[in-house]
CSV table of C-alpha atoms in Angstrom, one decimal:
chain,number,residue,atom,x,y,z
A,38,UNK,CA,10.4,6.3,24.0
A,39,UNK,CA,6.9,7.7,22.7
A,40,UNK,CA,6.1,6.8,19.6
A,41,UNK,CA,3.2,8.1,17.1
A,42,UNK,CA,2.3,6.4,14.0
A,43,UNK,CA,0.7,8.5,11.6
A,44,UNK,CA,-2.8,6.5,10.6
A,45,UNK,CA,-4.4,9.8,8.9
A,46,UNK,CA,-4.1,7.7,5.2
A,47,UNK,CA,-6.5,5.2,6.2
A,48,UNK,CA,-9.1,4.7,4.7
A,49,UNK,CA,-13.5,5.0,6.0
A,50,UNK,CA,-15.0,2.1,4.8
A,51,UNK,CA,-12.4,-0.5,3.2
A,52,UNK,CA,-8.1,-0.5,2.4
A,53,UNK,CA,-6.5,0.6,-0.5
A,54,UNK,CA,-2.8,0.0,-0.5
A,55,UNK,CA,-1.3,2.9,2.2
A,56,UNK,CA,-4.4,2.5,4.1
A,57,UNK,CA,-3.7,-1.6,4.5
A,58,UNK,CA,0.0,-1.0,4.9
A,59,UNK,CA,-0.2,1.0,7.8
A,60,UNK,CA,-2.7,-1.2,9.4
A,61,UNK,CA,-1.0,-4.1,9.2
A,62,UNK,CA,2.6,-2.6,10.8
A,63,UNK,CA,0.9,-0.2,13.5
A,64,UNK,CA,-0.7,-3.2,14.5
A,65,UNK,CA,1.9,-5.4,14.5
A,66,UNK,CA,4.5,-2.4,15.7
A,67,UNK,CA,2.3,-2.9,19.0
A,68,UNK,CA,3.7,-6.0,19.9
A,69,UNK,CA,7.1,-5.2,19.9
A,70,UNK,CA,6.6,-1.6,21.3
A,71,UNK,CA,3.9,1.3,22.9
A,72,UNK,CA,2.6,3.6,20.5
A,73,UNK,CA,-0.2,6.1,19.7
A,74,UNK,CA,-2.0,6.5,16.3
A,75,UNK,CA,-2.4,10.1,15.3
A,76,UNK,CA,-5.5,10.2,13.0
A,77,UNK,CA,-7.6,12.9,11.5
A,78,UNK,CA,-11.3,11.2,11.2
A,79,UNK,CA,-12.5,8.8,14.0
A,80,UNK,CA,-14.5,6.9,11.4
A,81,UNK,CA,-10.6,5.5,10.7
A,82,UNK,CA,-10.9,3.5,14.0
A,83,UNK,CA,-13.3,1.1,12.4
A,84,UNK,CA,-10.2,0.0,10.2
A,85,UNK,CA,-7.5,-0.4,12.9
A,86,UNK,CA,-6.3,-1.8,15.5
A,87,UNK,CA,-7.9,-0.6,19.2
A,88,UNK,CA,-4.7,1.2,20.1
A,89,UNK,CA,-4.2,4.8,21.8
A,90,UNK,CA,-5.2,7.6,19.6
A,91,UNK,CA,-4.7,11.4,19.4
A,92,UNK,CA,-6.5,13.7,16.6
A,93,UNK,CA,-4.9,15.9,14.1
A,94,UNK,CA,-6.4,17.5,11.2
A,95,UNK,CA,-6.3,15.8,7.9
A,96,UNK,CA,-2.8,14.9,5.7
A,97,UNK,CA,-4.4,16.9,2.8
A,98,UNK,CA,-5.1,20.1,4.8
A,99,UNK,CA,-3.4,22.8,3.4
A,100,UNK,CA,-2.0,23.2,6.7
A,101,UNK,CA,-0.2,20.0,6.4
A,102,UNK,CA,3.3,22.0,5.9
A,103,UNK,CA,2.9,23.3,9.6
A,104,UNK,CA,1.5,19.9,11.1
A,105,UNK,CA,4.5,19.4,12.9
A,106,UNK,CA,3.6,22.4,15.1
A,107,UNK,CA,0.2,20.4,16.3
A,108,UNK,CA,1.9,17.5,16.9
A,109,UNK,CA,4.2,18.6,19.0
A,110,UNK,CA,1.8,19.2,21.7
A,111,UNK,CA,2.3,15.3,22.2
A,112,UNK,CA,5.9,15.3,22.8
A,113,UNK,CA,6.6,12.2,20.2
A,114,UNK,CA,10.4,11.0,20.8
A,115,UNK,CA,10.0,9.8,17.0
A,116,UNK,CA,6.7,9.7,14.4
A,117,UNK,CA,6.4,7.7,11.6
A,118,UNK,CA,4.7,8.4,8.7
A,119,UNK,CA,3.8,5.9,5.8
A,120,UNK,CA,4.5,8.4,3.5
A,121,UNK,CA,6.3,11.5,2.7
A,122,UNK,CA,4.3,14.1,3.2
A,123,UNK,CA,4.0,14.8,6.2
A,124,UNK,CA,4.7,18.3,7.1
A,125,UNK,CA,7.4,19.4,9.3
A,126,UNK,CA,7.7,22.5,10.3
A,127,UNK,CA,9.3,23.5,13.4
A,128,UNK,CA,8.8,19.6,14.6
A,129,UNK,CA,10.7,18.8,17.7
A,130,UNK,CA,11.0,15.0,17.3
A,131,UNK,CA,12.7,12.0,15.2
A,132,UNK,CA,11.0,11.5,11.6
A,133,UNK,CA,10.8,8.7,9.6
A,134,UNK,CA,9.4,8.9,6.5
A,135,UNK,CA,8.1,6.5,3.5
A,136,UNK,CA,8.3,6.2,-0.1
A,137,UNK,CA,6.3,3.4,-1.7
A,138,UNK,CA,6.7,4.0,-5.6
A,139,UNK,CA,8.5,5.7,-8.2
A,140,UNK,CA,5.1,5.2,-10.2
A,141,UNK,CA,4.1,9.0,-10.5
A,142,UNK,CA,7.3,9.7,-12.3
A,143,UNK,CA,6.7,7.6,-15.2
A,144,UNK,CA,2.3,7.8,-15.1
A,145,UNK,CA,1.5,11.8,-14.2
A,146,UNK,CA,-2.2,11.5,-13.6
A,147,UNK,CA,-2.4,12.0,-10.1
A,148,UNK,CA,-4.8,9.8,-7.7
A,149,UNK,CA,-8.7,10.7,-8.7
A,150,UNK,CA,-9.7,11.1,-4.4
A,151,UNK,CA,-7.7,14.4,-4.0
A,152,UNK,CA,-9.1,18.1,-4.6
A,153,UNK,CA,-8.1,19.0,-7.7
A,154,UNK,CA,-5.6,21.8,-5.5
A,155,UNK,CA,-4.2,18.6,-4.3
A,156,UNK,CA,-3.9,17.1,-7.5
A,157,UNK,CA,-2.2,20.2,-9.1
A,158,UNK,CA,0.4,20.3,-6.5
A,159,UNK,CA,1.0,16.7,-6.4
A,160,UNK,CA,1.3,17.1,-10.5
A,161,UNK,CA,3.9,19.5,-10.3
A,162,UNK,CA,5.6,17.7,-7.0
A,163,UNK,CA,6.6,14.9,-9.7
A,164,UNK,CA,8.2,17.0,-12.5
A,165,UNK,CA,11.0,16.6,-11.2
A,166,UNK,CA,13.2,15.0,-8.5
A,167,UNK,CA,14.0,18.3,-6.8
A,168,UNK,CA,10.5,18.2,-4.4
A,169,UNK,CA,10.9,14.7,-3.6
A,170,UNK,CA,14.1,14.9,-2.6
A,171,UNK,CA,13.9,18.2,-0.5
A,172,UNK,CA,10.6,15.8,1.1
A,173,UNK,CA,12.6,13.0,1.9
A,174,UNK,CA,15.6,14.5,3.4
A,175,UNK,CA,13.7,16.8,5.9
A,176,UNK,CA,13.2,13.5,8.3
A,177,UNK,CA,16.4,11.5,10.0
A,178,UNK,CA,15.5,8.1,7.7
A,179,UNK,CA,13.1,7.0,5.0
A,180,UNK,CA,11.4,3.6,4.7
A,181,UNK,CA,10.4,1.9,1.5
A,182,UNK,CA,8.3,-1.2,0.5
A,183,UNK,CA,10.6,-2.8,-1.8
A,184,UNK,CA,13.7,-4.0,-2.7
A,185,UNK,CA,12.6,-2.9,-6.1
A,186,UNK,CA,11.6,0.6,-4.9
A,187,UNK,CA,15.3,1.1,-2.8
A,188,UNK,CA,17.5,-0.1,-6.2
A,189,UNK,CA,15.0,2.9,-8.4
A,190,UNK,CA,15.6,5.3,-5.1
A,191,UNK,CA,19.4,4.9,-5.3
A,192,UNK,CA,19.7,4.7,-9.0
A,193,UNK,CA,18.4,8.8,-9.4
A,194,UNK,CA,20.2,9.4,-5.9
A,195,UNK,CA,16.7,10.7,-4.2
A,196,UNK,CA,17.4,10.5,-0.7
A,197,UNK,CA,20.7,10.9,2.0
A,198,UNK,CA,18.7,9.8,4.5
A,199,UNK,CA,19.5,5.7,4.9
A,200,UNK,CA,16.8,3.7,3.1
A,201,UNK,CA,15.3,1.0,5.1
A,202,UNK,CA,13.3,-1.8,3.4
A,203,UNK,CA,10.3,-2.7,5.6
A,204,UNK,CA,7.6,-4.6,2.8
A,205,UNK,CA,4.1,-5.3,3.5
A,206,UNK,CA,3.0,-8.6,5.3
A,207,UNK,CA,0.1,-10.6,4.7
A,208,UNK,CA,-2.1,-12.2,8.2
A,209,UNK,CA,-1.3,-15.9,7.7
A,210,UNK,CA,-4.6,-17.7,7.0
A,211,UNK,CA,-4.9,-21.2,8.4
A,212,UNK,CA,-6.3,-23.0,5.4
A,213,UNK,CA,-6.0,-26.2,4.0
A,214,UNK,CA,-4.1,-26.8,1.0
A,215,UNK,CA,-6.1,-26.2,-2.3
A,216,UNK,CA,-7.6,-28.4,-4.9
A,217,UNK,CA,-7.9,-27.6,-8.5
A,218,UNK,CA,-11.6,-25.6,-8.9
A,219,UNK,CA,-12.3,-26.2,-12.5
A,220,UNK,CA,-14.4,-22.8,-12.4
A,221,UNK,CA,-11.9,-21.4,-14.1
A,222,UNK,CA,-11.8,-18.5,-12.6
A,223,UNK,CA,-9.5,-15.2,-12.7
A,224,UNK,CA,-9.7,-12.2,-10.4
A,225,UNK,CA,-8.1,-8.7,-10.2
A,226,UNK,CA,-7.8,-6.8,-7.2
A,227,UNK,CA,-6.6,-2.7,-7.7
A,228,UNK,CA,-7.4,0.2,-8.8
A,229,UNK,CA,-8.0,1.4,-12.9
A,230,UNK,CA,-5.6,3.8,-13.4
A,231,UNK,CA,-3.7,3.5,-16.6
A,232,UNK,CA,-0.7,1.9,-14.7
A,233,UNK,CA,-2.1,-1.0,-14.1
A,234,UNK,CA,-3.5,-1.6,-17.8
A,235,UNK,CA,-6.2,-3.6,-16.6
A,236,UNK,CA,-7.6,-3.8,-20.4
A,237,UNK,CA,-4.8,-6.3,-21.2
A,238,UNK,CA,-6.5,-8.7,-18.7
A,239,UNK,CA,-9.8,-7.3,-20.8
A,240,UNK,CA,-8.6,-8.1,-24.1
A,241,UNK,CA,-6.9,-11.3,-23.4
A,242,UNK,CA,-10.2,-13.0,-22.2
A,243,UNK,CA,-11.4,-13.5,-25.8
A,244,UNK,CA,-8.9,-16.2,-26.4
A,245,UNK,CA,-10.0,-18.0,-22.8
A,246,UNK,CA,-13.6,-19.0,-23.6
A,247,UNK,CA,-15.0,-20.2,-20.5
A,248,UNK,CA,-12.8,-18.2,-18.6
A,249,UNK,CA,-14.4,-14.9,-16.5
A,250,UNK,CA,-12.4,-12.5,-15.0
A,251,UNK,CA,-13.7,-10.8,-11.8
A,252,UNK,CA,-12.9,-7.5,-11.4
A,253,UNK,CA,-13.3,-7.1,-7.1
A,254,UNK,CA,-12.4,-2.7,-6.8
A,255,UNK,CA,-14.9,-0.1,-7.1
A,256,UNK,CA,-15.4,1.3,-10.8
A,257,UNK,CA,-17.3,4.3,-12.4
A,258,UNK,CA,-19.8,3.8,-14.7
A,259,UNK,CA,-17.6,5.3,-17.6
A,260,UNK,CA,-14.6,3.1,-16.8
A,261,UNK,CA,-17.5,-0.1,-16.7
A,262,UNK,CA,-18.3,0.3,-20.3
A,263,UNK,CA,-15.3,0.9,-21.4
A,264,UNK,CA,-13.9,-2.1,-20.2
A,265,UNK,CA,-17.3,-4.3,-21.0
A,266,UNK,CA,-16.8,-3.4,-24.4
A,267,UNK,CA,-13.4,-5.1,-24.7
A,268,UNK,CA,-14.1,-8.8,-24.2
A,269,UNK,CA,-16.9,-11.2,-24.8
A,270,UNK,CA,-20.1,-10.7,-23.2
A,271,UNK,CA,-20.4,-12.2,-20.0
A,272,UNK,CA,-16.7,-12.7,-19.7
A,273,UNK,CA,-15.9,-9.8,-17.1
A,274,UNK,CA,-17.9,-9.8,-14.1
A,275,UNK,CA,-17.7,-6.4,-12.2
A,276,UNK,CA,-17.8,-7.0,-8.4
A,277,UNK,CA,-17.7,-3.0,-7.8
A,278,UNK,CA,-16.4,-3.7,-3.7
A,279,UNK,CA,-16.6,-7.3,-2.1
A,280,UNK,CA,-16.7,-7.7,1.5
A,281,UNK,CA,-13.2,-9.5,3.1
A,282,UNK,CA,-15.6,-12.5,3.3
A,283,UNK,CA,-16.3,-12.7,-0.2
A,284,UNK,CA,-12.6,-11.7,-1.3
A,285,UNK,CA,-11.3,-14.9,0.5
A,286,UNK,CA,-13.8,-16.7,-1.1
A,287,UNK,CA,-13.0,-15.9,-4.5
A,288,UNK,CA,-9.5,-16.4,-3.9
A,289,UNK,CA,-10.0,-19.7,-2.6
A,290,UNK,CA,-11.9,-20.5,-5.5
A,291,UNK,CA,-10.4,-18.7,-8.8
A,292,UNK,CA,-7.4,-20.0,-10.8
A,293,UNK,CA,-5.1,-17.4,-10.3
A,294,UNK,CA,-4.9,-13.9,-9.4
A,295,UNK,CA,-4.1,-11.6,-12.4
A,296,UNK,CA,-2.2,-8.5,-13.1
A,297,UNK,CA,-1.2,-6.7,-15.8
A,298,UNK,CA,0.7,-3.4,-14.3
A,299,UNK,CA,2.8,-1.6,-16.1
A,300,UNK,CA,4.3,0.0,-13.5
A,301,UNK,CA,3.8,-0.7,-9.5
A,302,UNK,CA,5.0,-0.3,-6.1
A,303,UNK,CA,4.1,-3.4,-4.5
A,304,UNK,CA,1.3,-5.1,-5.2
A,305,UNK,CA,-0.5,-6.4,-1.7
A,306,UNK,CA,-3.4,-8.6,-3.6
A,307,UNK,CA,-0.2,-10.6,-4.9
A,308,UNK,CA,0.3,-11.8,-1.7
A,309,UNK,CA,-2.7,-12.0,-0.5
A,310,UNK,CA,-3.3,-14.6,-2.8
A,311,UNK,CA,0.2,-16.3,-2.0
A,312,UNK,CA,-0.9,-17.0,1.2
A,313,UNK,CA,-4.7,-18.4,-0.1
A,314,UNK,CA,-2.9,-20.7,-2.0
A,315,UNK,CA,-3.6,-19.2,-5.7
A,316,UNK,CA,-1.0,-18.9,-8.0
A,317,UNK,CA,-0.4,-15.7,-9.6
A,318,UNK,CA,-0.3,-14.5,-13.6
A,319,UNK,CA,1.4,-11.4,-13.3
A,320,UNK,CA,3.1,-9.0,-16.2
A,321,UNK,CA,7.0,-9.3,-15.7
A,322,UNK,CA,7.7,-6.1,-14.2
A,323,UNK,CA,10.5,-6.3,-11.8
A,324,UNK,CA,8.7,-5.6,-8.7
A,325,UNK,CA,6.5,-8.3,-9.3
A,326,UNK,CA,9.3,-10.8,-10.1
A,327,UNK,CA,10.4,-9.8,-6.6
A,328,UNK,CA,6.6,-10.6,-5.1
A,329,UNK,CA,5.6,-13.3,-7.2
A,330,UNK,CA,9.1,-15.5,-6.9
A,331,UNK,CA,8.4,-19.1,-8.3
A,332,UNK,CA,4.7,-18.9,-7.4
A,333,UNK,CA,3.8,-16.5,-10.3
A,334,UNK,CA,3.6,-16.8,-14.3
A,335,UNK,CA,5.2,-13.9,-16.3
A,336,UNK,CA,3.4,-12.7,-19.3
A,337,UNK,CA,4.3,-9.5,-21.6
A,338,UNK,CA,2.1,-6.6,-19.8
A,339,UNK,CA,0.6,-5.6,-23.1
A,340,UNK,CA,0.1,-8.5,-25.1
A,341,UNK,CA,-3.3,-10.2,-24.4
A,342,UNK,CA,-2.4,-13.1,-25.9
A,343,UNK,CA,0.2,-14.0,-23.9
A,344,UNK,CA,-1.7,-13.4,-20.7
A,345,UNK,CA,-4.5,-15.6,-21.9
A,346,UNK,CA,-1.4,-18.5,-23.0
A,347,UNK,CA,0.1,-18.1,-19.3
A,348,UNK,CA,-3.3,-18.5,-18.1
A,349,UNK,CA,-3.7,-21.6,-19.8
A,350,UNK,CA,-0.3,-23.1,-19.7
A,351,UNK,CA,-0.6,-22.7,-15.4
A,352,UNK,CA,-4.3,-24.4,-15.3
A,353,UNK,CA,-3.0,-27.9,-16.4
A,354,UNK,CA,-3.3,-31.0,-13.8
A,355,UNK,CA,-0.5,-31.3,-11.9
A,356,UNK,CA,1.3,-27.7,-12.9
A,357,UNK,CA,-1.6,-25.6,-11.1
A,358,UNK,CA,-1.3,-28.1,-8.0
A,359,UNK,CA,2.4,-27.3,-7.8
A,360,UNK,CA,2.0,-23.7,-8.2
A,361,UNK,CA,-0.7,-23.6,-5.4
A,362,UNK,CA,1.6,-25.1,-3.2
A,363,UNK,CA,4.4,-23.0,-3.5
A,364,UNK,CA,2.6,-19.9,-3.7
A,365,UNK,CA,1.5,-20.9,0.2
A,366,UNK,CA,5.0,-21.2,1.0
A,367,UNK,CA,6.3,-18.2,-0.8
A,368,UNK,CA,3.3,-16.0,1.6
A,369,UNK,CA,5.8,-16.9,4.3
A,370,UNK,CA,8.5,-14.3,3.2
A,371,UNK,CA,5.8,-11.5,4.2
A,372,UNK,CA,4.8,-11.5,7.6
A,373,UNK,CA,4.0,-8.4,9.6
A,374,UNK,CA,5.9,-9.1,12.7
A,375,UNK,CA,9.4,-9.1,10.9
A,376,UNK,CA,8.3,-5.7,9.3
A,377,UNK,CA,7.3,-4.3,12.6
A,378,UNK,CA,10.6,-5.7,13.9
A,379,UNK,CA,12.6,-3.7,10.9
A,380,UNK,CA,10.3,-0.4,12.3
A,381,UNK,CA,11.8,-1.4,15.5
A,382,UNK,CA,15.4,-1.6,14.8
A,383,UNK,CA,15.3,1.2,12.4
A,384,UNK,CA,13.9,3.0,15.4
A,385,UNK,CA,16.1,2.2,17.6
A,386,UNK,CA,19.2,3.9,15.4
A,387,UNK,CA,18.2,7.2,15.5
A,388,UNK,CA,19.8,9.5,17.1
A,389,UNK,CA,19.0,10.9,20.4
A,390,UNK,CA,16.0,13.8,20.2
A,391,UNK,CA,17.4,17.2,21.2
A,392,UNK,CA,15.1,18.3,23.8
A,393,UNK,CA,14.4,22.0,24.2
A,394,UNK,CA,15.2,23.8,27.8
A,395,UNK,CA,12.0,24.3,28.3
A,396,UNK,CA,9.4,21.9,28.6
A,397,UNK,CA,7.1,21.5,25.6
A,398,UNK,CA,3.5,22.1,26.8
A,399,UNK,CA,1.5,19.3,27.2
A,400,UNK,CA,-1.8,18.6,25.1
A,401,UNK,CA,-5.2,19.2,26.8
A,402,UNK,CA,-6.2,15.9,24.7
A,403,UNK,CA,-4.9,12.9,26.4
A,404,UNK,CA,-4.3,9.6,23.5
A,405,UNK,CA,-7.8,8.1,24.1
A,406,UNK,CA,-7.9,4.1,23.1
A,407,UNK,CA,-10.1,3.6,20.1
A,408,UNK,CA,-13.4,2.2,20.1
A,409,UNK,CA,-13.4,-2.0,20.0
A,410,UNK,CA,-13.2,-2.9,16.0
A,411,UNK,CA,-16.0,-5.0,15.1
């Protein structure tokens, strides 16, 4: 069975979310089973696995609606996507598609990267559920990243498709077990859209004197002093990108991750930091009551207050040390290889691919095996 995994999401230069997800499971996918990634950029390479390739023009072409036609040149049995996208047109093999969130129904402001066509359509796309349903329906099954995500799918009866639940792993790190770091320390990993109400965190540092929250993501000058002028000076320390080596590093050192979301999908940093041993302070969303378990503190996400109380009620002797310990063990419920093997079985459901009489013509571009990753 030949199987493509769409990798056209990832991102040049360093994850976000989609971009990580789908580099952890292709890679992990390849253990249990062949398979090509189709990208659009060969600059994606550098951020996955060294696996076959093929080339295919990029998921926000305006073409995207007829992509199906390109990709047929490879006779795929089945391609999976990582999200919903994908366009297909005339395709002549199995579909799986994925839906991470429900996010954009409740915050309208559409992701900052796109063209502003983009942006428009994607606007309009989440008026109502119409679109997404019509999107989700085209392939034979849809994937999703949470347990949290399937109950919110089901509840407004989005998909007929069966929903599989395949979440995000984390690589286990082999570290020894933490001790308390009295740096007192607090990081945030994500992006600053007004979902994730980062200015709670902000606000919430003027009642934890000594405290300083690192802020790791990438930020725009406007956003900077926005946020600057919401705590004490000196309390907020924009990182604007750290290198993996310096993101394990603050983990390993900072007394708990932080998050104030309003609204989320997942939330990969969360377990991230499970599986460094760093407890979690996390607004009590239900998502993140799914990710965070007994390894996270709860707070209100938009009282600063209480985030700064949960902060201080966790970094006590003896409470922190129990929370870092079963925040390691909680990382074990999120492990790539039982996500790949989900893929897998969900795979191996569908049904059989009706083949046309004629033979579909062959590519002229072979899958080529990516360049080593350094």
């Amino acid at each position: 069975m030949k199987i493509l995994f769409d990798c056209r999401y990832t991102r040049i230069g360093r994850h976000d979310g989609i971009s990580r997800y789908t580099a952890g499971l292709v890679e992990a996918f390849s253990r249990l089973h062949p398979v090509t990634m189709m990208i659009s950029d060969e600059r994606q390479l550098v951020m996955l696995p060294d696996l076959p390739w093929v080339k295919i023009r990029s998921a926000t072409s305006l073409l995207e609606p007829w992509v199906a036609l390109q990709i047929n040149r490879h006779d795929p049995d089945v391609v999976y996507s990582p999200m919903q996208t994908v366009g297909s047109a005339h395709r002549r093999f199995r579909l799986i598609l994925t839906l991470h969130d429900m996010v954009f129904y409740r915050t309208r402001k559409p992701p900052r990267e796109f063209s502003w066509i983009v942006r428009t359509i994607w606007w309009g796309y989440h008026l109502t559920y119409v679109p997404q349903r019509m999107a989700l329906n085209r392939g034979e099954a849809v994937v999703t990243g949470s347990y949290n995500c399937e109950r919110e799918m089901n509840e407004v009866s989005l998909t007929a498709r069966p929903i599989t639940v395949i979440r995000p792993g984390v690589d286990a790190l082999d570290l020894p077990p933490r001790d308390h770091d009295e740096a007192k320390t607090l990081v945030y990993m994500g992006t600053f859209m007004p979902n994730k109400n980062v200015e709670t965190l902000v606000r919430g540092m003027a009642s934890l004197p000594g405290y300083r929250l690192h802020l790791l993501s990438r930020i725009d000058d406007a956003t900077r002093e926005r946020l600057a002028a919401l705590a004490p000076q000196g309390a907020v320390v924009f990182e604007n990108g750290v290198s993996d080596e310096r993101y394990l590093e603050l983990l390993r050192s900072s007394t708990a991750m932080v998050s104030a979301c309003l609204d989320e999908g997942f939330g990969i940093p969360l377990i991230e930091a499970l599986a460094a041993a760093t407890p979690l302070v996390v607004s009590d969303i239900p998502v993140f009551r799914e990710v965070g378990g007994d390894a996270a503190s709860f707070f209100e996400p938009l009282d600063p207050a209480a985030f700064a109380r949960a902060v201080i009620e966790l970094d006590r002797p003896g409470v922190w040390e129990a929370a870092s310990l079963r925040a390691h063990a909680h990382a074990a419920d999120f492990s790539w290889d039982e996500s790949a093997a989900r893929l897998l079985a969900l795979v191996e459901t569908l049904p059989e691919r009706r083949r046309a009489w004629w033979r579909p013509r062959r590519s002229r571009s072979r899958a080529r095996t990516a360049t080593p990753v350094g």
